[in-house]
Amino acid sequence: MKIVVISDTHRDIDSIRLVRYINHDADMFLHCGDSELPEDQIDGFASVKGNCDYFDYPLNKTLKTPLGNIYIEHGHKHALSDEYILSKNAIIFLHGHTHRHYVKKVGNCYVANPGSLIKPRDDSNGTYLIITIDNEQIKFEFKELN
C-alpha cells in the first residue's frame, strides 16, 4: 500500500496537483491541513482542518490499514506529547503545522510530519511524505518537488 501525505500547502493548488500526478499509482492521498482550499480543489486528498482552513474539514481522521490505524490531525489544537500520541491507538500518527519534516517512533507508533511543500521551515526545499506498507513493514520516504 502506497500512501502520499502532504501538509501546509497554503492555497498552492499546482503543487498539490503535481504531487498527485507524480504519484498517480498511490492507494491513498492524505493532507494534514492548511490547504486553505475547498475539498473539490485538493485533487482527491483526504484532509483534516488546519489552523488556516475555513472549510468544513474534520479536526482529525482515523483510517484503517492492514497493519493498524493511521491517525491524522493538523497538530495545532493539542500538545503532541507522547501520552497524547499513544492515546490515539494508532500505528502511524500524522500531523502538520510546524512545516518541518520528520519521522520518529513513540512506543509502537510512528509519528511523522510531511513538512510543507511550499513554505518549509527546515533545511529542505519543501517536502512531502510517501509511506509504503508492505508485508508487515512500514517505510517512510520524504520527497521534494524541486
CSV table of N, CA and C in Angstrom, one decimal:
chain,number,residue,atom,x,y,z
A,1,MET,N,0.8,-1.2,0.0
A,1,MET,CA,0.0,0.0,0.0
A,1,MET,C,0.9,1.2,0.0
A,2,LYS,N,0.6,2.1,-0.9
A,2,LYS,CA,1.4,3.4,-1.0
A,2,LYS,C,0.5,4.5,-0.6
A,3,ILE,N,1.0,5.3,0.4
A,3,ILE,CA,0.2,6.5,0.9
A,3,ILE,C,1.0,7.7,0.7
A,4,VAL,N,0.4,8.7,0.1
A,4,VAL,CA,1.1,10.0,-0.1
A,4,VAL,C,0.5,11.0,0.9
A,5,VAL,N,1.4,11.7,1.6
A,5,VAL,CA,1.0,12.6,2.6
A,5,VAL,C,1.6,14.0,2.4
A,6,ILE,N,0.7,15.0,2.4
A,6,ILE,CA,1.2,16.4,2.2
A,6,ILE,C,0.6,17.2,3.4
A,7,SER,N,1.1,18.4,3.5
A,7,SER,CA,0.5,19.3,4.5
A,7,SER,C,1.0,20.8,4.2
A,8,ASP,N,0.3,21.7,4.8
A,8,ASP,CA,0.6,23.1,4.8
A,8,ASP,C,1.0,23.6,3.4
A,9,THR,N,0.0,23.4,2.4
A,9,THR,CA,0.2,23.8,1.1
A,9,THR,C,-0.3,25.2,0.8
A,10,HIS,N,-1.0,25.8,1.7
A,10,HIS,CA,-1.5,27.2,1.7
A,10,HIS,C,-1.8,27.8,0.3
A,11,ARG,N,-2.9,27.2,-0.2
A,11,ARG,CA,-3.5,27.6,-1.5
A,11,ARG,C,-2.7,27.3,-2.7
A,12,ASP,N,-1.6,26.6,-2.6
A,12,ASP,CA,-0.8,26.2,-3.8
A,12,ASP,C,-1.4,25.0,-4.5
A,13,ILE,N,-2.4,25.2,-5.3
A,13,ILE,CA,-3.1,24.1,-5.9
A,13,ILE,C,-2.2,23.4,-7.0
A,14,ASP,N,-1.3,24.1,-7.6
A,14,ASP,CA,-0.4,23.5,-8.6
A,14,ASP,C,0.5,22.4,-7.9
A,15,SER,N,1.0,22.7,-6.8
A,15,SER,CA,1.9,21.7,-6.1
A,15,SER,C,1.1,20.5,-5.7
A,16,ILE,N,-0.1,20.7,-5.2
A,16,ILE,CA,-1.0,19.6,-4.9
A,16,ILE,C,-1.2,18.7,-6.1
A,17,ARG,N,-1.6,19.3,-7.2
A,17,ARG,CA,-1.8,18.5,-8.4
A,17,ARG,C,-0.6,17.8,-8.9
A,18,LEU,N,0.6,18.5,-8.8
A,18,LEU,CA,1.8,17.9,-9.2
A,18,LEU,C,2.2,16.6,-8.4
A,19,VAL,N,2.0,16.7,-7.1
A,19,VAL,CA,2.3,15.5,-6.2
A,19,VAL,C,1.3,14.4,-6.6
A,20,ARG,N,0.1,14.7,-6.9
A,20,ARG,CA,-0.9,13.7,-7.3
A,20,ARG,C,-0.5,13.1,-8.6
A,21,TYR,N,-0.1,13.9,-9.6
A,21,TYR,CA,0.3,13.4,-10.9
A,21,TYR,C,1.5,12.5,-10.8
A,22,ILE,N,2.5,12.9,-10.1
A,22,ILE,CA,3.8,12.2,-9.9
A,22,ILE,C,3.5,10.8,-9.3
A,23,ASN,N,2.5,10.8,-8.3
A,23,ASN,CA,2.3,9.6,-7.5
A,23,ASN,C,0.9,9.0,-7.9
A,24,HIS,N,0.6,9.0,-9.2
A,24,HIS,CA,-0.8,8.5,-9.6
A,24,HIS,C,-1.1,7.1,-9.2
A,25,ASP,N,0.0,6.3,-8.9
A,25,ASP,CA,-0.2,4.9,-8.5
A,25,ASP,C,-0.5,4.7,-7.0
A,26,ALA,N,-0.6,5.8,-6.2
A,26,ALA,CA,-0.8,5.6,-4.8
A,26,ALA,C,-2.2,5.1,-4.5
A,27,ASP,N,-2.3,4.4,-3.4
A,27,ASP,CA,-3.6,3.9,-2.9
A,27,ASP,C,-4.3,4.9,-2.1
A,28,MET,N,-3.6,5.9,-1.5
A,28,MET,CA,-4.3,6.8,-0.6
A,28,MET,C,-3.5,8.1,-0.6
A,29,PHE,N,-4.3,9.2,-0.6
A,29,PHE,CA,-3.7,10.6,-0.6
A,29,PHE,C,-4.3,11.3,0.6
A,30,LEU,N,-3.3,11.8,1.5
A,30,LEU,CA,-3.7,12.4,2.7
A,30,LEU,C,-3.2,13.8,2.8
A,31,HIS,N,-3.9,14.8,3.4
A,31,HIS,CA,-3.5,16.1,3.6
A,31,HIS,C,-3.7,16.4,5.1
A,32,CYS,N,-2.6,16.9,5.7
A,32,CYS,CA,-2.6,17.1,7.2
A,32,CYS,C,-3.0,18.6,7.5
A,33,GLY,N,-3.7,19.2,6.6
A,33,GLY,CA,-4.3,20.5,6.9
A,33,GLY,C,-3.6,21.7,6.4
A,34,ASP,N,-4.3,22.8,6.4
A,34,ASP,CA,-3.8,24.1,5.9
A,34,ASP,C,-3.6,24.1,4.4
A,35,SER,N,-4.6,23.5,3.7
A,35,SER,CA,-4.6,23.7,2.3
A,35,SER,C,-5.2,25.0,1.9
A,36,GLU,N,-6.1,25.5,2.8
A,36,GLU,CA,-6.8,26.8,2.5
A,36,GLU,C,-7.6,26.7,1.2
A,37,LEU,N,-8.0,25.5,0.9
A,37,LEU,CA,-8.8,25.3,-0.3
A,37,LEU,C,-10.0,24.4,0.0
A,38,PRO,N,-11.1,24.6,-0.8
A,38,PRO,CA,-12.2,23.7,-0.6
A,38,PRO,C,-11.9,22.3,-1.1
A,39,GLU,N,-12.6,21.3,-0.6
A,39,GLU,CA,-12.4,19.9,-0.8
A,39,GLU,C,-12.3,19.6,-2.3
A,40,ASP,N,-13.1,20.2,-3.1
A,40,ASP,CA,-13.1,19.9,-4.5
A,40,ASP,C,-11.9,20.4,-5.3
A,41,GLN,N,-11.0,21.1,-4.6
A,41,GLN,CA,-9.8,21.6,-5.3
A,41,GLN,C,-8.5,20.9,-4.8
A,42,ILE,N,-8.7,20.0,-3.8
A,42,ILE,CA,-7.4,19.4,-3.3
A,42,ILE,C,-7.2,18.0,-4.0
A,43,ASP,N,-7.8,17.8,-5.1
A,43,ASP,CA,-7.5,16.7,-6.0
A,43,ASP,C,-7.5,15.3,-5.4
A,44,GLY,N,-8.5,15.0,-4.6
A,44,GLY,CA,-8.7,13.6,-4.1
A,44,GLY,C,-7.9,13.4,-2.8
A,45,PHE,N,-7.3,14.4,-2.2
A,45,PHE,CA,-6.6,14.2,-0.9
A,45,PHE,C,-7.7,14.2,0.2
A,46,ALA,N,-7.7,13.3,1.1
A,46,ALA,CA,-8.5,13.3,2.3
A,46,ALA,C,-7.8,14.2,3.3
A,47,SER,N,-8.5,15.2,3.8
A,47,SER,CA,-7.9,16.3,4.6
A,47,SER,C,-8.5,16.4,6.0
A,48,VAL,N,-7.7,17.0,6.9
A,48,VAL,CA,-8.2,17.5,8.2
A,48,VAL,C,-8.1,19.0,8.2
A,49,LYS,N,-8.7,19.6,9.1
A,49,LYS,CA,-8.7,21.0,9.2
A,49,LYS,C,-7.5,21.6,9.9
A,50,GLY,N,-6.8,22.5,9.3
A,50,GLY,CA,-5.7,23.2,9.9
A,50,GLY,C,-6.1,24.5,10.5
A,51,ASN,N,-5.2,25.2,11.1
A,51,ASN,CA,-5.5,26.5,11.8
A,51,ASN,C,-5.8,27.6,10.8
A,52,CYS,N,-5.4,27.4,9.5
A,52,CYS,CA,-5.7,28.4,8.4
A,52,CYS,C,-6.8,28.0,7.5
A,53,ASP,N,-7.4,26.9,7.8
A,53,ASP,CA,-8.5,26.4,6.9
A,53,ASP,C,-9.9,26.9,7.4
A,54,TYR,N,-10.7,27.4,6.5
A,54,TYR,CA,-12.0,27.8,6.8
A,54,TYR,C,-13.1,27.0,6.2
A,55,PHE,N,-12.7,25.9,5.6
A,55,PHE,CA,-13.7,25.0,5.0
A,55,PHE,C,-14.1,23.9,6.0
A,56,ASP,N,-15.1,23.1,5.6
A,56,ASP,CA,-15.7,22.1,6.5
A,56,ASP,C,-14.9,20.8,6.5
A,57,TYR,N,-13.7,20.8,7.1
A,57,TYR,CA,-12.9,19.6,7.2
A,57,TYR,C,-13.0,19.1,8.7
A,58,PRO,N,-12.9,17.8,8.9
A,58,PRO,CA,-12.9,17.3,10.3
A,58,PRO,C,-11.6,17.7,11.0
A,59,LEU,N,-11.6,17.8,12.3
A,59,LEU,CA,-10.3,18.1,13.0
A,59,LEU,C,-9.4,17.0,13.0
A,60,ASN,N,-9.9,15.7,12.9
A,60,ASN,CA,-9.0,14.6,12.8
A,60,ASN,C,-9.7,13.5,12.0
A,61,LYS,N,-8.9,12.5,11.6
A,61,LYS,CA,-9.4,11.3,10.9
A,61,LYS,C,-8.6,10.1,11.4
A,62,THR,N,-9.3,9.0,11.4
A,62,THR,CA,-8.7,7.7,11.7
A,62,THR,C,-9.0,6.8,10.5
A,63,LEU,N,-7.9,6.3,9.9
A,63,LEU,CA,-8.0,5.4,8.7
A,63,LEU,C,-7.5,4.0,9.0
A,64,LYS,N,-8.1,3.0,8.5
A,64,LYS,CA,-7.7,1.7,8.7
A,64,LYS,C,-6.7,1.2,7.6
A,65,THR,N,-5.7,0.5,8.0
A,65,THR,CA,-4.8,-0.2,7.1
A,65,THR,C,-4.6,-1.6,7.5
A,66,PRO,N,-4.0,-2.4,6.7
A,66,PRO,CA,-3.8,-3.8,7.1
A,66,PRO,C,-3.0,-4.0,8.4
A,67,LEU,N,-2.1,-3.0,8.7
A,67,LEU,CA,-1.3,-3.2,9.9
A,67,LEU,C,-1.8,-2.4,11.1
A,68,GLY,N,-2.8,-1.6,11.0
A,68,GLY,CA,-3.4,-0.8,12.1
A,68,GLY,C,-3.9,0.5,11.6
A,69,ASN,N,-4.3,1.3,12.5
A,69,ASN,CA,-4.9,2.6,12.2
A,69,ASN,C,-3.8,3.7,11.9
A,70,ILE,N,-4.2,4.6,11.1
A,70,ILE,CA,-3.5,5.9,10.8
A,70,ILE,C,-4.4,7.0,11.4
A,71,TYR,N,-3.8,7.8,12.3
A,71,TYR,CA,-4.5,8.9,12.9
A,71,TYR,C,-3.9,10.2,12.3
A,72,ILE,N,-4.8,11.1,11.9
A,72,ILE,CA,-4.3,12.4,11.3
A,72,ILE,C,-5.0,13.5,12.0
A,73,GLU,N,-4.2,14.5,12.3
A,73,GLU,CA,-4.7,15.8,12.7
A,73,GLU,C,-3.6,16.9,12.3
A,74,HIS,N,-4.0,18.1,12.4
A,74,HIS,CA,-3.1,19.2,11.9
A,74,HIS,C,-2.0,19.4,13.0
A,75,GLY,N,-2.3,19.3,14.2
A,75,GLY,CA,-1.3,19.4,15.3
A,75,GLY,C,-1.3,20.8,16.0
A,76,HIS,N,-2.3,21.6,15.8
A,76,HIS,CA,-2.3,22.9,16.4
A,76,HIS,C,-3.3,23.0,17.6
A,77,LYS,N,-4.1,22.0,17.9
A,77,LYS,CA,-5.0,22.0,19.0
A,77,LYS,C,-4.5,21.4,20.3
A,78,HIS,N,-3.6,20.5,20.2
A,78,HIS,CA,-3.1,19.8,21.4
A,78,HIS,C,-1.6,19.8,21.4
A,79,ALA,N,-1.0,19.7,22.6
A,79,ALA,CA,0.4,19.5,22.7
A,79,ALA,C,0.6,18.0,22.3
A,80,LEU,N,1.6,17.8,21.4
A,80,LEU,CA,1.8,16.4,20.9
A,80,LEU,C,2.7,15.6,21.8
A,81,SER,N,2.3,15.4,23.0
A,81,SER,CA,3.1,14.7,24.0
A,81,SER,C,3.0,13.2,23.6
A,82,ASP,N,4.0,12.5,24.1
A,82,ASP,CA,4.0,11.0,23.9
A,82,ASP,C,2.7,10.4,24.4
A,83,GLU,N,2.2,10.8,25.5
A,83,GLU,CA,0.9,10.3,26.1
A,83,GLU,C,-0.3,10.6,25.2
A,84,TYR,N,-0.3,11.8,24.6
A,84,TYR,CA,-1.4,12.1,23.7
A,84,TYR,C,-1.3,11.3,22.4
A,85,ILE,N,-0.2,11.2,21.9
A,85,ILE,CA,0.0,10.4,20.7
A,85,ILE,C,-0.4,8.9,20.9
A,86,LEU,N,0.1,8.3,22.0
A,86,LEU,CA,-0.2,6.9,22.3
A,86,LEU,C,-1.7,6.7,22.6
A,87,SER,N,-2.4,7.7,23.1
A,87,SER,CA,-3.8,7.6,23.4
A,87,SER,C,-4.7,7.4,22.1
A,88,LYS,N,-4.1,7.7,21.0
A,88,LYS,CA,-4.9,7.5,19.7
A,88,LYS,C,-4.9,6.1,19.2
A,89,ASN,N,-4.1,5.2,19.8
A,89,ASN,CA,-4.1,3.8,19.5
A,89,ASN,C,-3.9,3.6,18.0
A,90,ALA,N,-2.9,4.2,17.4
A,90,ALA,CA,-2.6,4.1,16.0
A,90,ALA,C,-1.2,3.6,15.8
A,91,ILE,N,-1.0,3.0,14.6
A,91,ILE,CA,0.3,2.6,14.3
A,91,ILE,C,1.1,3.7,13.7
A,92,ILE,N,0.4,4.7,13.1
A,92,ILE,CA,1.0,5.9,12.5
A,92,ILE,C,0.2,7.1,12.9
A,93,PHE,N,0.8,8.1,13.4
A,93,PHE,CA,0.2,9.4,13.8
A,93,PHE,C,0.8,10.4,12.9
A,94,LEU,N,0.0,11.1,12.1
A,94,LEU,CA,0.4,12.1,11.1
A,94,LEU,C,-0.1,13.5,11.6
A,95,HIS,N,0.8,14.5,11.4
A,95,HIS,CA,0.4,15.8,11.7
A,95,HIS,C,1.2,16.8,10.8
A,96,GLY,N,0.8,18.0,10.8
A,96,GLY,CA,1.4,19.1,10.0
A,96,GLY,C,1.8,20.2,11.0
A,97,HIS,N,1.5,21.4,10.5
A,97,HIS,CA,1.5,22.7,11.3
A,97,HIS,C,2.9,23.3,11.5
A,98,THR,N,3.9,22.5,11.7
A,98,THR,CA,5.2,23.1,12.0
A,98,THR,C,6.0,23.4,10.8
A,99,HIS,N,5.6,22.8,9.6
A,99,HIS,CA,6.3,23.0,8.3
A,99,HIS,C,7.7,22.4,8.4
A,100,ARG,N,7.9,21.4,9.3
A,100,ARG,CA,9.2,20.7,9.4
A,100,ARG,C,9.0,19.2,9.3
A,101,HIS,N,9.7,18.6,8.4
A,101,HIS,CA,9.5,17.2,8.1
A,101,HIS,C,10.3,16.3,9.1
A,102,TYR,N,9.7,15.2,9.6
A,102,TYR,CA,10.4,14.3,10.4
A,102,TYR,C,9.6,13.0,10.6
A,103,VAL,N,10.3,12.0,11.0
A,103,VAL,CA,9.6,10.8,11.4
A,103,VAL,C,10.4,10.3,12.7
A,104,LYS,N,9.6,9.8,13.7
A,104,LYS,CA,10.2,9.2,14.9
A,104,LYS,C,9.2,8.2,15.4
A,105,LYS,N,9.7,7.4,16.4
A,105,LYS,CA,8.9,6.4,16.9
A,105,LYS,C,8.6,6.7,18.4
A,106,VAL,N,7.3,6.6,18.8
A,106,VAL,CA,6.9,6.7,20.2
A,106,VAL,C,6.2,5.4,20.5
A,107,GLY,N,6.9,4.7,21.4
A,107,GLY,CA,6.3,3.3,21.7
A,107,GLY,C,6.3,2.5,20.4
A,108,ASN,N,5.1,2.0,20.1
A,108,ASN,CA,4.9,1.2,18.8
A,108,ASN,C,4.3,2.1,17.7
A,109,CYS,N,4.3,3.4,17.9
A,109,CYS,CA,3.6,4.3,17.0
A,109,CYS,C,4.7,5.1,16.2
A,110,TYR,N,4.6,5.1,14.9
A,110,TYR,CA,5.4,6.1,14.1
A,110,TYR,C,4.7,7.4,14.1
A,111,VAL,N,5.4,8.5,14.3
A,111,VAL,CA,4.9,9.8,14.3
A,111,VAL,C,5.6,10.6,13.2
A,112,ALA,N,4.9,11.2,12.3
A,112,ALA,CA,5.5,11.8,11.1
A,112,ALA,C,4.8,13.1,10.8
A,113,ASN,N,5.6,14.0,10.3
A,113,ASN,CA,5.1,15.3,9.7
A,113,ASN,C,5.7,15.3,8.3
A,114,PRO,N,4.9,15.5,7.3
A,114,PRO,CA,5.5,15.6,5.9
A,114,PRO,C,6.2,16.8,5.6
A,115,GLY,N,6.1,17.8,6.5
A,115,GLY,CA,6.7,19.1,6.2
A,115,GLY,C,5.7,20.0,5.3
A,116,SER,N,6.3,21.0,4.7
A,116,SER,CA,5.4,21.8,3.8
A,116,SER,C,6.0,21.8,2.4
A,117,LEU,N,5.2,21.7,1.4
A,117,LEU,CA,5.7,21.7,0.0
A,117,LEU,C,6.2,23.1,-0.4
A,118,ILE,N,5.6,24.1,0.1
A,118,ILE,CA,5.9,25.5,-0.4
A,118,ILE,C,6.5,26.5,0.6
A,119,LYS,N,6.3,26.2,1.9
A,119,LYS,CA,6.8,27.1,2.9
A,119,LYS,C,7.6,26.3,4.0
A,120,PRO,N,8.7,25.6,3.6
A,120,PRO,CA,9.4,24.8,4.6
A,120,PRO,C,10.1,25.7,5.7
A,121,ARG,N,10.1,25.2,6.9
A,121,ARG,CA,10.8,25.8,8.0
A,121,ARG,C,11.9,24.9,8.5
A,122,ASP,N,12.5,24.2,7.6
A,122,ASP,CA,13.6,23.3,7.9
A,122,ASP,C,14.6,23.5,6.7
A,123,ASP,N,15.6,22.6,6.7
A,123,ASP,CA,16.6,22.7,5.7
A,123,ASP,C,16.3,22.1,4.3
A,124,SER,N,15.0,22.0,4.0
A,124,SER,CA,14.6,21.4,2.7
A,124,SER,C,14.1,22.5,1.8
A,125,ASN,N,13.8,22.0,0.6
A,125,ASN,CA,13.2,22.9,-0.5
A,125,ASN,C,11.7,22.7,-0.5
A,126,GLY,N,11.2,22.0,0.5
A,126,GLY,CA,9.8,21.7,0.6
A,126,GLY,C,9.6,20.2,0.4
A,127,THR,N,8.8,19.6,1.3
A,127,THR,CA,8.8,18.1,1.3
A,127,THR,C,7.3,17.6,1.3
A,128,TYR,N,7.2,16.3,0.9
A,128,TYR,CA,6.0,15.5,1.2
A,128,TYR,C,6.5,14.2,1.5
A,129,LEU,N,5.6,13.3,2.0
A,129,LEU,CA,6.0,12.0,2.5
A,129,LEU,C,5.3,10.9,1.7
A,130,ILE,N,6.0,9.8,1.5
A,130,ILE,CA,5.5,8.6,0.9
A,130,ILE,C,5.6,7.5,2.0
A,131,ILE,N,4.5,6.9,2.4
A,131,ILE,CA,4.5,5.8,3.3
A,131,ILE,C,4.2,4.5,2.5
A,132,THR,N,5.0,3.5,2.7
A,132,THR,CA,4.8,2.2,2.0
A,132,THR,C,4.6,1.2,3.1
A,133,ILE,N,3.4,0.5,3.0
A,133,ILE,CA,3.1,-0.6,4.0
A,133,ILE,C,3.1,-1.8,3.1
A,134,ASP,N,4.0,-2.8,3.5
A,134,ASP,CA,4.2,-4.0,2.7
A,134,ASP,C,4.7,-5.1,3.6
A,135,ASN,N,4.0,-6.2,3.6
A,135,ASN,CA,4.5,-7.4,4.3
A,135,ASN,C,4.8,-7.1,5.8
A,136,GLU,N,4.0,-6.4,6.5
A,136,GLU,CA,4.2,-6.0,7.9
A,136,GLU,C,5.3,-5.1,8.1
A,137,GLN,N,5.8,-4.4,7.1
A,137,GLN,CA,6.8,-3.4,7.2
A,137,GLN,C,6.3,-2.0,6.8
A,138,ILE,N,6.8,-1.0,7.4
A,138,ILE,CA,6.4,0.4,7.1
A,138,ILE,C,7.6,1.1,6.8
A,139,LYS,N,7.6,1.8,5.6
A,139,LYS,CA,8.8,2.6,5.1
A,139,LYS,C,8.3,4.0,4.9
A,140,PHE,N,9.2,4.9,5.3
A,140,PHE,CA,8.9,6.4,5.2
A,140,PHE,C,10.0,7.0,4.3
A,141,GLU,N,9.5,7.7,3.3
A,141,GLU,CA,10.4,8.4,2.4
A,141,GLU,C,10.0,9.8,2.1
A,142,PHE,N,10.8,10.8,2.4
A,142,PHE,CA,10.5,12.2,2.1
A,142,PHE,C,11.0,12.5,0.7
A,143,LYS,N,10.1,13.3,0.0
A,143,LYS,CA,10.4,13.7,-1.4
A,143,LYS,C,10.3,15.2,-1.5
A,144,GLU,N,11.1,15.8,-2.4
A,144,GLU,CA,11.0,17.2,-2.7
A,144,GLU,C,10.5,17.3,-4.2
A,145,LEU,N,9.8,18.4,-4.4
A,145,LEU,CA,9.3,18.7,-5.8
A,145,LEU,C,10.4,19.3,-6.6
A,146,ASN,N,11.3,20.1,-6.0
A,146,ASN,CA,12.3,20.8,-6.7
A,146,ASN,C,13.5,19.9,-7.0
